[in-house]
Tab-separated table of C-alpha atoms in Angstrom:
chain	number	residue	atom	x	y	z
A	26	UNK	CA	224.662	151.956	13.211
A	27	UNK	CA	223.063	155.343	13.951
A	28	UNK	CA	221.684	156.265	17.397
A	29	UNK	CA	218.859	158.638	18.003
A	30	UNK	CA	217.617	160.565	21.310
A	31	UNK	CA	215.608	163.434	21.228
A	32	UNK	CA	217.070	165.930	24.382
A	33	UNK	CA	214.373	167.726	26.161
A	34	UNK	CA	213.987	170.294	28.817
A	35	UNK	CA	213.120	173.640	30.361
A	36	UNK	CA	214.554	176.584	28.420
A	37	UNK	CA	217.589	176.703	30.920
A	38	UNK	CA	221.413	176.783	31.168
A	39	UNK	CA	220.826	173.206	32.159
A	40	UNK	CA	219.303	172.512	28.991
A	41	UNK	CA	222.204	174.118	27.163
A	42	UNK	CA	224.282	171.631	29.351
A	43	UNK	CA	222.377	168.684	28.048
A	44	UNK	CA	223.078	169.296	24.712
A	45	UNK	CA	227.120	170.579	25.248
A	46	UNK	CA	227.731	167.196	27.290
A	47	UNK	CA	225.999	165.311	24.419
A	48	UNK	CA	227.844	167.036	21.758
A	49	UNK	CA	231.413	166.698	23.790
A	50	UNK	CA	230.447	162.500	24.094
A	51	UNK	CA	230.691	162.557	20.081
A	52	UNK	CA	226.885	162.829	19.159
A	53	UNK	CA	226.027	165.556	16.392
A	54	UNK	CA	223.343	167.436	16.251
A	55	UNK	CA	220.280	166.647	13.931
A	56	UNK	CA	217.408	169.353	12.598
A	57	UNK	CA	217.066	172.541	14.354
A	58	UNK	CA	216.443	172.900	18.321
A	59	UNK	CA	211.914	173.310	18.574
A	60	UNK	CA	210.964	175.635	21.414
A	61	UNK	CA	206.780	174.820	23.087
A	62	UNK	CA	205.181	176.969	25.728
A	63	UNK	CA	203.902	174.799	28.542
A	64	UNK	CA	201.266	176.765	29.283
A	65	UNK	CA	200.042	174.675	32.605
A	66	UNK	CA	203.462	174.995	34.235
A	67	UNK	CA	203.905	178.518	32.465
A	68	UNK	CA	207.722	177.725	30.954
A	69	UNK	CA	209.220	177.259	27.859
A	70	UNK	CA	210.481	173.579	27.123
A	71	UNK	CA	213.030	173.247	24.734
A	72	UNK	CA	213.803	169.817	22.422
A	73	UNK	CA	217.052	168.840	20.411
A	74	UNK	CA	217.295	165.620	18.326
A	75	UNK	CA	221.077	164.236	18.349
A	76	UNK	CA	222.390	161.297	16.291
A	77	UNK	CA	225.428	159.148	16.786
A	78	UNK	CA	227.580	156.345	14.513
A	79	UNK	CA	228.412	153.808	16.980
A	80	UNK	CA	229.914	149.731	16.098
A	81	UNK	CA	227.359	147.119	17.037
A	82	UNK	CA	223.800	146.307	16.683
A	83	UNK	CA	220.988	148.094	17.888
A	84	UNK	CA	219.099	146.746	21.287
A	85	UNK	CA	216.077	148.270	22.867
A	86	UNK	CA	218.583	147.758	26.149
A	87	UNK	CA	220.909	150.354	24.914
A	88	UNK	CA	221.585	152.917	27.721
A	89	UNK	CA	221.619	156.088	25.275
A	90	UNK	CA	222.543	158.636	27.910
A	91	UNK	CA	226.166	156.052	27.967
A	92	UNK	CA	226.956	155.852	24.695
């Protein structure tokens, strides 16, 4: 089965993080990174949508930050 999860974030190095740690626990990445302007906090937030083939059946339990 596929997994999904859509990585979000302030346009830091700890968003670039995010994404490296994802992409170094096997998930790939999926469409092109979208950039937003919060304007009430007055930062950019940043948004990456990573997939993953994993065995098994898919449960709303799944812990997607383990897999």
């Amino acid at each position: 089965m596929k997994l999904y999860r859509l990585l979000t974030g302030d346009d830091t190095s700890a968003f670039c993080h995010k994404v490296s740690e994802a992409l170094a626990k096997g998930w790939e990445l999926h469409g092109d990174p979208a950039y937003a302007f919060d304007a009430e906090n007055g930062v950019m937030r940043c948004a990456q949508a990573v997939t993953k083939e994993v065995e098994g059946e898919y449960s709303p339990d799944m812990k997607l930050g383990a897999q």
